[in-house]
């Protein structure tokens, strides 16, 4: 079994048991799924974090989130073309403003709410989602770390049958 296939199989299995919930997912039609599908498993992502649900030092919180979402052994870099915006606090935002969503500080009733977006430059989000996780004690809680990793991976959906590069080459009726 190839390494990439094994990683995808483990990720799919782990997603079924991941704490929290993702309420809404949006994918823009210009999202290059074929090109980006392996990013959360192999590439560094630049995180842009707004808000802090635990009221701790912001730099320490940012580092804990970064450690949770980067692929194993990969270090964040400011030169990464994959900018992920994470806003803690808002419950939902649309594609046009997801990349600039403003987070808040403090934990409302033990639930951590998140709006996340894959942001190309200064334009609207290529993908975005909103979700939440409850009953977490802090950024080192395994439930929080799993929720964060799952949310970021969901920002990079795999190609669908409509995304296949050969879909327009079909010459047999009905294919």
mmCIF file with all atom_site columns, C-alpha atoms in Angstrom:
data_model
loop_
_atom_site.group_PDB
_atom_site.id
_atom_site.type_symbol
_atom_site.label_atom_id
_atom_site.label_alt_id
_atom_site.label_comp_id
_atom_site.label_asym_id
_atom_site.label_entity_id
_atom_site.label_seq_id
_atom_site.pdbx_PDB_ins_code
_atom_site.Cartn_x
_atom_site.Cartn_y
_atom_site.Cartn_z
_atom_site.occupancy
_atom_site.B_iso_or_equiv
_atom_site.pdbx_formal_charge
_atom_site.auth_seq_id
_atom_site.auth_comp_id
_atom_site.auth_asym_id
_atom_site.auth_atom_id
_atom_site.pdbx_PDB_model_num
ATOM 1   C CA . UNK A 1 1   ? 0.000   0.000  0.000   1.00 0.00 ? 1   UNK A CA 1
ATOM 2   C CA . UNK A 1 2   ? 1.428   3.358  -0.925  1.00 0.00 ? 2   UNK A CA 1
ATOM 3   C CA . UNK A 1 3   ? 2.218   5.860  1.794   1.00 0.00 ? 3   UNK A CA 1
ATOM 4   C CA . UNK A 1 4   ? -0.298  8.431  0.511   1.00 0.00 ? 4   UNK A CA 1
ATOM 5   C CA . UNK A 1 5   ? -3.082  5.828  0.349   1.00 0.00 ? 5   UNK A CA 1
ATOM 6   C CA . UNK A 1 6   ? -2.280  4.719  3.889   1.00 0.00 ? 6   UNK A CA 1
ATOM 7   C CA . UNK A 1 7   ? -2.405  8.328  5.119   1.00 0.00 ? 7   UNK A CA 1
ATOM 8   C CA . UNK A 1 8   ? -5.759  8.890  3.416   1.00 0.00 ? 8   UNK A CA 1
ATOM 9   C CA . UNK A 1 9   ? -7.179  5.668  4.859   1.00 0.00 ? 9   UNK A CA 1
ATOM 10  C CA . UNK A 1 10  ? -6.086  6.602  8.381   1.00 0.00 ? 10  UNK A CA 1
ATOM 11  C CA . UNK A 1 11  ? -7.476  10.126 7.918   1.00 0.00 ? 11  UNK A CA 1
ATOM 12  C CA . UNK A 1 12  ? -10.838 8.808  6.711   1.00 0.00 ? 12  UNK A CA 1
ATOM 13  C CA . UNK A 1 13  ? -11.061 6.402  9.644   1.00 0.00 ? 13  UNK A CA 1
ATOM 14  C CA . UNK A 1 14  ? -10.059 9.061  12.161  1.00 0.00 ? 14  UNK A CA 1
ATOM 15  C CA . UNK A 1 15  ? -12.601 11.537 10.757  1.00 0.00 ? 15  UNK A CA 1
ATOM 16  C CA . UNK A 1 16  ? -15.435 9.185  11.696  1.00 0.00 ? 16  UNK A CA 1
ATOM 17  C CA . UNK A 1 17  ? -14.350 9.376  15.367  1.00 0.00 ? 17  UNK A CA 1
ATOM 18  C CA . UNK A 1 18  ? -13.371 13.037 15.488  1.00 0.00 ? 18  UNK A CA 1
ATOM 19  C CA . UNK A 1 19  ? -14.865 15.129 18.298  1.00 0.00 ? 19  UNK A CA 1
ATOM 20  C CA . UNK A 1 20  ? -16.936 18.201 17.557  1.00 0.00 ? 20  UNK A CA 1
ATOM 21  C CA . UNK A 1 21  ? -19.050 18.935 14.537  1.00 0.00 ? 21  UNK A CA 1
ATOM 22  C CA . UNK A 1 22  ? -18.690 20.766 11.266  1.00 0.00 ? 22  UNK A CA 1
ATOM 23  C CA . UNK A 1 23  ? -21.958 22.581 10.584  1.00 0.00 ? 23  UNK A CA 1
ATOM 24  C CA . UNK A 1 24  ? -21.331 24.155 7.224   1.00 0.00 ? 24  UNK A CA 1
ATOM 25  C CA . UNK A 1 25  ? -18.795 23.690 4.434   1.00 0.00 ? 25  UNK A CA 1
ATOM 26  C CA . UNK A 1 26  ? -18.478 25.852 1.331   1.00 0.00 ? 26  UNK A CA 1
ATOM 27  C CA . UNK A 1 27  ? -16.277 25.208 -1.708  1.00 0.00 ? 27  UNK A CA 1
ATOM 28  C CA . UNK A 1 28  ? -15.861 27.808 -4.444  1.00 0.00 ? 28  UNK A CA 1
ATOM 29  C CA . UNK A 1 29  ? -16.026 26.586 -8.027  1.00 0.00 ? 29  UNK A CA 1
ATOM 30  C CA . UNK A 1 30  ? -12.486 27.832 -8.660  1.00 0.00 ? 30  UNK A CA 1
ATOM 31  C CA . UNK A 1 31  ? -10.995 25.578 -5.958  1.00 0.00 ? 31  UNK A CA 1
ATOM 32  C CA . UNK A 1 32  ? -8.249  23.451 -7.624  1.00 0.00 ? 32  UNK A CA 1
ATOM 33  C CA . UNK A 1 33  ? -8.975  20.151 -5.839  1.00 0.00 ? 33  UNK A CA 1
ATOM 34  C CA . UNK A 1 34  ? -6.585  18.151 -8.008  1.00 0.00 ? 34  UNK A CA 1
ATOM 35  C CA . UNK A 1 35  ? -3.727  20.460 -7.046  1.00 0.00 ? 35  UNK A CA 1
ATOM 36  C CA . UNK A 1 36  ? -4.511  20.981 -3.330  1.00 0.00 ? 36  UNK A CA 1
ATOM 37  C CA . UNK A 1 37  ? -5.829  17.598 -2.149  1.00 0.00 ? 37  UNK A CA 1
ATOM 38  C CA . UNK A 1 38  ? -2.556  16.512 -0.467  1.00 0.00 ? 38  UNK A CA 1
ATOM 39  C CA . UNK A 1 39  ? -1.576  19.884 1.061   1.00 0.00 ? 39  UNK A CA 1
ATOM 40  C CA . UNK A 1 40  ? -2.765  19.169 4.641   1.00 0.00 ? 40  UNK A CA 1
ATOM 41  C CA . UNK A 1 41  ? -0.769  15.920 4.633   1.00 0.00 ? 41  UNK A CA 1
ATOM 42  C CA . UNK A 1 42  ? 2.491   17.083 3.037   1.00 0.00 ? 42  UNK A CA 1
ATOM 43  C CA . UNK A 1 43  ? 2.880   20.896 2.992   1.00 0.00 ? 43  UNK A CA 1
ATOM 44  C CA . UNK A 1 44  ? 3.350   23.709 5.488   1.00 0.00 ? 44  UNK A CA 1
ATOM 45  C CA . UNK A 1 45  ? 0.360   25.997 5.917   1.00 0.00 ? 45  UNK A CA 1
ATOM 46  C CA . UNK A 1 46  ? 0.540   29.609 7.070   1.00 0.00 ? 46  UNK A CA 1
ATOM 47  C CA . UNK A 1 47  ? -1.998  30.105 9.841   1.00 0.00 ? 47  UNK A CA 1
ATOM 48  C CA . UNK A 1 48  ? -3.747  33.396 10.423  1.00 0.00 ? 48  UNK A CA 1
ATOM 49  C CA . UNK A 1 49  ? -5.445  33.116 13.840  1.00 0.00 ? 49  UNK A CA 1
ATOM 50  C CA . UNK A 1 50  ? -8.033  35.525 15.236  1.00 0.00 ? 50  UNK A CA 1
ATOM 51  C CA . UNK A 1 51  ? -9.413  35.110 18.739  1.00 0.00 ? 51  UNK A CA 1
ATOM 52  C CA . UNK A 1 52  ? -8.513  32.898 21.667  1.00 0.00 ? 52  UNK A CA 1
ATOM 53  C CA . UNK A 1 53  ? -11.218 30.816 23.373  1.00 0.00 ? 53  UNK A CA 1
ATOM 54  C CA . UNK A 1 54  ? -9.050  29.946 26.374  1.00 0.00 ? 54  UNK A CA 1
ATOM 55  C CA . UNK A 1 55  ? -7.942  33.427 27.488  1.00 0.00 ? 55  UNK A CA 1
ATOM 56  C CA . UNK A 1 56  ? -4.265  32.429 27.575  1.00 0.00 ? 56  UNK A CA 1
ATOM 57  C CA . UNK A 1 57  ? -1.214  34.132 26.077  1.00 0.00 ? 57  UNK A CA 1
ATOM 58  C CA . UNK A 1 58  ? -1.995  34.628 22.362  1.00 0.00 ? 58  UNK A CA 1
ATOM 59  C CA . UNK A 1 59  ? 1.432   33.489 21.125  1.00 0.00 ? 59  UNK A CA 1
ATOM 60  C CA . UNK A 1 60  ? 1.241   30.294 23.190  1.00 0.00 ? 60  UNK A CA 1
ATOM 61  C CA . UNK A 1 61  ? -2.286  29.633 21.881  1.00 0.00 ? 61  UNK A CA 1
ATOM 62  C CA . UNK A 1 62  ? -1.205  30.267 18.273  1.00 0.00 ? 62  UNK A CA 1
ATOM 63  C CA . UNK A 1 63  ? 1.687   27.824 18.702  1.00 0.00 ? 63  UNK A CA 1
ATOM 64  C CA . UNK A 1 64  ? -0.589  25.147 20.190  1.00 0.00 ? 64  UNK A CA 1
ATOM 65  C CA . UNK A 1 65  ? -3.024  25.491 17.264  1.00 0.00 ? 65  UNK A CA 1
ATOM 66  C CA . UNK A 1 66  ? -0.156  25.446 14.772  1.00 0.00 ? 66  UNK A CA 1
ATOM 67  C CA . UNK A 1 67  ? 1.241   22.271 16.332  1.00 0.00 ? 67  UNK A CA 1
ATOM 68  C CA . UNK A 1 68  ? -2.198  20.630 16.113  1.00 0.00 ? 68  UNK A CA 1
ATOM 69  C CA . UNK A 1 69  ? -2.897  21.371 12.452  1.00 0.00 ? 69  UNK A CA 1
ATOM 70  C CA . UNK A 1 70  ? 0.432   21.125 10.624  1.00 0.00 ? 70  UNK A CA 1
ATOM 71  C CA . UNK A 1 71  ? 1.307   17.751 9.088   1.00 0.00 ? 71  UNK A CA 1
ATOM 72  C CA . UNK A 1 72  ? 3.683   15.720 11.283  1.00 0.00 ? 72  UNK A CA 1
ATOM 73  C CA . UNK A 1 73  ? 7.268   16.925 10.898  1.00 0.00 ? 73  UNK A CA 1
ATOM 74  C CA . UNK A 1 74  ? 6.302   20.024 8.882   1.00 0.00 ? 74  UNK A CA 1
ATOM 75  C CA . UNK A 1 75  ? 7.130   23.485 10.219  1.00 0.00 ? 75  UNK A CA 1
ATOM 76  C CA . UNK A 1 76  ? 5.006   26.561 9.468   1.00 0.00 ? 76  UNK A CA 1
ATOM 77  C CA . UNK A 1 77  ? 6.548   29.169 7.209   1.00 0.00 ? 77  UNK A CA 1
ATOM 78  C CA . UNK A 1 78  ? 5.464   32.677 6.280   1.00 0.00 ? 78  UNK A CA 1
ATOM 79  C CA . UNK A 1 79  ? 6.375   31.930 2.673   1.00 0.00 ? 79  UNK A CA 1
ATOM 80  C CA . UNK A 1 80  ? 3.766   29.157 2.357   1.00 0.00 ? 80  UNK A CA 1
ATOM 81  C CA . UNK A 1 81  ? 1.215   29.873 -0.390  1.00 0.00 ? 81  UNK A CA 1
ATOM 82  C CA . UNK A 1 82  ? -1.444  28.015 1.629   1.00 0.00 ? 82  UNK A CA 1
ATOM 83  C CA . UNK A 1 83  ? -2.936  30.602 4.012   1.00 0.00 ? 83  UNK A CA 1
ATOM 84  C CA . UNK A 1 84  ? -5.518  29.256 6.429   1.00 0.00 ? 84  UNK A CA 1
ATOM 85  C CA . UNK A 1 85  ? -7.554  31.776 8.427   1.00 0.00 ? 85  UNK A CA 1
ATOM 86  C CA . UNK A 1 86  ? -8.957  30.522 11.751  1.00 0.00 ? 86  UNK A CA 1
ATOM 87  C CA . UNK A 1 87  ? -11.419 32.707 13.676  1.00 0.00 ? 87  UNK A CA 1
ATOM 88  C CA . UNK A 1 88  ? -12.467 31.473 17.116  1.00 0.00 ? 88  UNK A CA 1
ATOM 89  C CA . UNK A 1 89  ? -15.844 32.723 18.331  1.00 0.00 ? 89  UNK A CA 1
ATOM 90  C CA . UNK A 1 90  ? -18.086 33.442 15.336  1.00 0.00 ? 90  UNK A CA 1
ATOM 91  C CA . UNK A 1 91  ? -20.669 30.786 14.525  1.00 0.00 ? 91  UNK A CA 1
ATOM 92  C CA . UNK A 1 92  ? -20.937 31.373 10.778  1.00 0.00 ? 92  UNK A CA 1
ATOM 93  C CA . UNK A 1 93  ? -19.742 33.640 8.041   1.00 0.00 ? 93  UNK A CA 1
ATOM 94  C CA . UNK A 1 94  ? -20.011 33.618 4.265   1.00 0.00 ? 94  UNK A CA 1
ATOM 95  C CA . UNK A 1 95  ? -17.378 32.961 1.621   1.00 0.00 ? 95  UNK A CA 1
ATOM 96  C CA . UNK A 1 96  ? -16.783 36.639 0.871   1.00 0.00 ? 96  UNK A CA 1
ATOM 97  C CA . UNK A 1 97  ? -15.829 37.525 4.433   1.00 0.00 ? 97  UNK A CA 1
ATOM 98  C CA . UNK A 1 98  ? -14.540 34.203 5.858   1.00 0.00 ? 98  UNK A CA 1
ATOM 99  C CA . UNK A 1 99  ? -10.906 35.165 5.226   1.00 0.00 ? 99  UNK A CA 1
ATOM 100 C CA . UNK A 1 100 ? -11.339 38.263 7.375   1.00 0.00 ? 100 UNK A CA 1
ATOM 101 C CA . UNK A 1 101 ? -13.648 36.857 10.066  1.00 0.00 ? 101 UNK A CA 1
ATOM 102 C CA . UNK A 1 102 ? -12.841 38.348 13.450  1.00 0.00 ? 102 UNK A CA 1
ATOM 103 C CA . UNK A 1 103 ? -12.548 36.053 16.431  1.00 0.00 ? 103 UNK A CA 1
ATOM 104 C CA . UNK A 1 104 ? -13.233 36.777 20.062  1.00 0.00 ? 104 UNK A CA 1
ATOM 105 C CA . UNK A 1 105 ? -11.564 35.960 23.362  1.00 0.00 ? 105 UNK A CA 1
ATOM 106 C CA . UNK A 1 106 ? -13.054 33.716 26.020  1.00 0.00 ? 106 UNK A CA 1
ATOM 107 C CA . UNK A 1 107 ? -14.993 30.468 25.931  1.00 0.00 ? 107 UNK A CA 1
ATOM 108 C CA . UNK A 1 108 ? -18.787 30.821 25.797  1.00 0.00 ? 108 UNK A CA 1
ATOM 109 C CA . UNK A 1 109 ? -20.189 28.045 27.972  1.00 0.00 ? 109 UNK A CA 1
ATOM 110 C CA . UNK A 1 110 ? -17.485 25.479 27.282  1.00 0.00 ? 110 UNK A CA 1
ATOM 111 C CA . UNK A 1 111 ? -18.053 25.419 23.525  1.00 0.00 ? 111 UNK A CA 1
ATOM 112 C CA . UNK A 1 112 ? -15.292 26.472 21.126  1.00 0.00 ? 112 UNK A CA 1
ATOM 113 C CA . UNK A 1 113 ? -16.736 27.847 17.877  1.00 0.00 ? 113 UNK A CA 1
ATOM 114 C CA . UNK A 1 114 ? -14.620 28.128 14.737  1.00 0.00 ? 114 UNK A CA 1
ATOM 115 C CA . UNK A 1 115 ? -14.822 29.654 11.281  1.00 0.00 ? 115 UNK A CA 1
ATOM 116 C CA . UNK A 1 116 ? -11.977 28.449 9.050   1.00 0.00 ? 116 UNK A CA 1
ATOM 117 C CA . UNK A 1 117 ? -11.078 29.380 5.478   1.00 0.00 ? 117 UNK A CA 1
ATOM 118 C CA . UNK A 1 118 ? -8.479  28.607 2.816   1.00 0.00 ? 118 UNK A CA 1
ATOM 119 C CA . UNK A 1 119 ? -7.565  32.068 1.564   1.00 0.00 ? 119 UNK A CA 1
ATOM 120 C CA . UNK A 1 120 ? -5.821  32.907 -1.698  1.00 0.00 ? 120 UNK A CA 1
ATOM 121 C CA . UNK A 1 121 ? -4.081  36.247 -1.251  1.00 0.00 ? 121 UNK A CA 1
ATOM 122 C CA . UNK A 1 122 ? -6.613  38.921 -0.345  1.00 0.00 ? 122 UNK A CA 1
ATOM 123 C CA . UNK A 1 123 ? -9.562  37.431 -2.245  1.00 0.00 ? 123 UNK A CA 1
ATOM 124 C CA . UNK A 1 124 ? -12.583 35.520 -0.982  1.00 0.00 ? 124 UNK A CA 1
ATOM 125 C CA . UNK A 1 125 ? -12.190 32.024 0.436   1.00 0.00 ? 125 UNK A CA 1
ATOM 126 C CA . UNK A 1 126 ? -11.625 29.067 -1.857  1.00 0.00 ? 126 UNK A CA 1
ATOM 127 C CA . UNK A 1 127 ? -13.123 26.853 0.866   1.00 0.00 ? 127 UNK A CA 1
ATOM 128 C CA . UNK A 1 128 ? -14.570 27.666 4.260   1.00 0.00 ? 128 UNK A CA 1
ATOM 129 C CA . UNK A 1 129 ? -16.384 25.984 7.118   1.00 0.00 ? 129 UNK A CA 1
ATOM 130 C CA . UNK A 1 130 ? -17.907 26.579 10.506  1.00 0.00 ? 130 UNK A CA 1
ATOM 131 C CA . UNK A 1 131 ? -18.081 24.186 13.417  1.00 0.00 ? 131 UNK A CA 1
ATOM 132 C CA . UNK A 1 132 ? -17.681 23.712 17.125  1.00 0.00 ? 132 UNK A CA 1
ATOM 133 C CA . UNK A 1 133 ? -16.377 21.377 19.791  1.00 0.00 ? 133 UNK A CA 1
ATOM 134 C CA . UNK A 1 134 ? -17.540 21.124 23.413  1.00 0.00 ? 134 UNK A CA 1
ATOM 135 C CA . UNK A 1 135 ? -16.039 19.880 26.639  1.00 0.00 ? 135 UNK A CA 1
ATOM 136 C CA . UNK A 1 136 ? -12.426 20.792 25.948  1.00 0.00 ? 136 UNK A CA 1
ATOM 137 C CA . UNK A 1 137 ? -10.134 21.895 28.763  1.00 0.00 ? 137 UNK A CA 1
ATOM 138 C CA . UNK A 1 138 ? -7.592  23.827 26.711  1.00 0.00 ? 138 UNK A CA 1
ATOM 139 C CA . UNK A 1 139 ? -5.504  23.838 23.548  1.00 0.00 ? 139 UNK A CA 1
ATOM 140 C CA . UNK A 1 140 ? -3.567  20.727 24.613  1.00 0.00 ? 140 UNK A CA 1
ATOM 141 C CA . UNK A 1 141 ? -6.758  18.694 25.105  1.00 0.00 ? 141 UNK A CA 1
ATOM 142 C CA . UNK A 1 142 ? -6.711  15.802 22.579  1.00 0.00 ? 142 UNK A CA 1
ATOM 143 C CA . UNK A 1 143 ? -10.351 16.554 21.640  1.00 0.00 ? 143 UNK A CA 1
ATOM 144 C CA . UNK A 1 144 ? -9.440  20.127 20.710  1.00 0.00 ? 144 UNK A CA 1
ATOM 145 C CA . UNK A 1 145 ? -6.348  19.052 18.770  1.00 0.00 ? 145 UNK A CA 1
ATOM 146 C CA . UNK A 1 146 ? -8.311  16.417 16.805  1.00 0.00 ? 146 UNK A CA 1
ATOM 147 C CA . UNK A 1 147 ? -11.104 18.867 16.045  1.00 0.00 ? 147 UNK A CA 1
ATOM 148 C CA . UNK A 1 148 ? -8.637  21.470 14.766  1.00 0.00 ? 148 UNK A CA 1
ATOM 149 C CA . UNK A 1 149 ? -6.761  18.997 12.575  1.00 0.00 ? 149 UNK A CA 1
ATOM 150 C CA . UNK A 1 150 ? -10.020 17.648 11.129  1.00 0.00 ? 150 UNK A CA 1
ATOM 151 C CA . UNK A 1 151 ? -11.321 21.163 10.400  1.00 0.00 ? 151 UNK A CA 1
ATOM 152 C CA . UNK A 1 152 ? -8.166  22.172 8.533   1.00 0.00 ? 152 UNK A CA 1
ATOM 153 C CA . UNK A 1 153 ? -8.063  18.920 6.547   1.00 0.00 ? 153 UNK A CA 1
ATOM 154 C CA . UNK A 1 154 ? -11.695 19.529 5.504   1.00 0.00 ? 154 UNK A CA 1
ATOM 155 C CA . UNK A 1 155 ? -10.589 22.833 3.933   1.00 0.00 ? 155 UNK A CA 1
ATOM 156 C CA . UNK A 1 156 ? -8.759  20.775 1.286   1.00 0.00 ? 156 UNK A CA 1
ATOM 157 C CA . UNK A 1 157 ? -11.432 18.474 -0.185  1.00 0.00 ? 157 UNK A CA 1
ATOM 158 C CA . UNK A 1 158 ? -10.527 15.752 -2.635  1.00 0.00 ? 158 UNK A CA 1
ATOM 159 C CA . UNK A 1 159 ? -11.552 15.999 -6.275  1.00 0.00 ? 159 UNK A CA 1
ATOM 160 C CA . UNK A 1 160 ? -15.012 14.766 -7.207  1.00 0.00 ? 160 UNK A CA 1
ATOM 161 C CA . UNK A 1 161 ? -15.936 13.047 -10.458 1.00 0.00 ? 161 UNK A CA 1
ATOM 162 C CA . UNK A 1 162 ? -16.772 16.488 -11.875 1.00 0.00 ? 162 UNK A CA 1
ATOM 163 C CA . UNK A 1 163 ? -13.207 17.654 -11.147 1.00 0.00 ? 163 UNK A CA 1
ATOM 164 C CA . UNK A 1 164 ? -11.511 14.955 -13.231 1.00 0.00 ? 164 UNK A CA 1
ATOM 165 C CA . UNK A 1 165 ? -9.357  16.460 -15.974 1.00 0.00 ? 165 UNK A CA 1
ATOM 166 C CA . UNK A 1 166 ? -10.542 13.815 -18.459 1.00 0.00 ? 166 UNK A CA 1
ATOM 167 C CA . UNK A 1 167 ? -14.288 14.407 -17.948 1.00 0.00 ? 167 UNK A CA 1
ATOM 168 C CA . UNK A 1 168 ? -14.605 16.456 -21.157 1.00 0.00 ? 168 UNK A CA 1
ATOM 169 C CA . UNK A 1 169 ? -12.836 13.826 -23.254 1.00 0.00 ? 169 UNK A CA 1
ATOM 170 C CA . UNK A 1 170 ? -15.650 11.278 -23.046 1.00 0.00 ? 170 UNK A CA 1
ATOM 171 C CA . UNK A 1 171 ? -16.973 10.472 -26.500 1.00 0.00 ? 171 UNK A CA 1
ATOM 172 C CA . UNK A 1 172 ? -19.330 7.614  -25.601 1.00 0.00 ? 172 UNK A CA 1
ATOM 173 C CA . UNK A 1 173 ? -22.947 8.827  -25.085 1.00 0.00 ? 173 UNK A CA 1
ATOM 174 C CA . UNK A 1 174 ? -24.005 8.799  -21.449 1.00 0.00 ? 174 UNK A CA 1
ATOM 175 C CA . UNK A 1 175 ? -20.565 8.715  -19.876 1.00 0.00 ? 175 UNK A CA 1
#
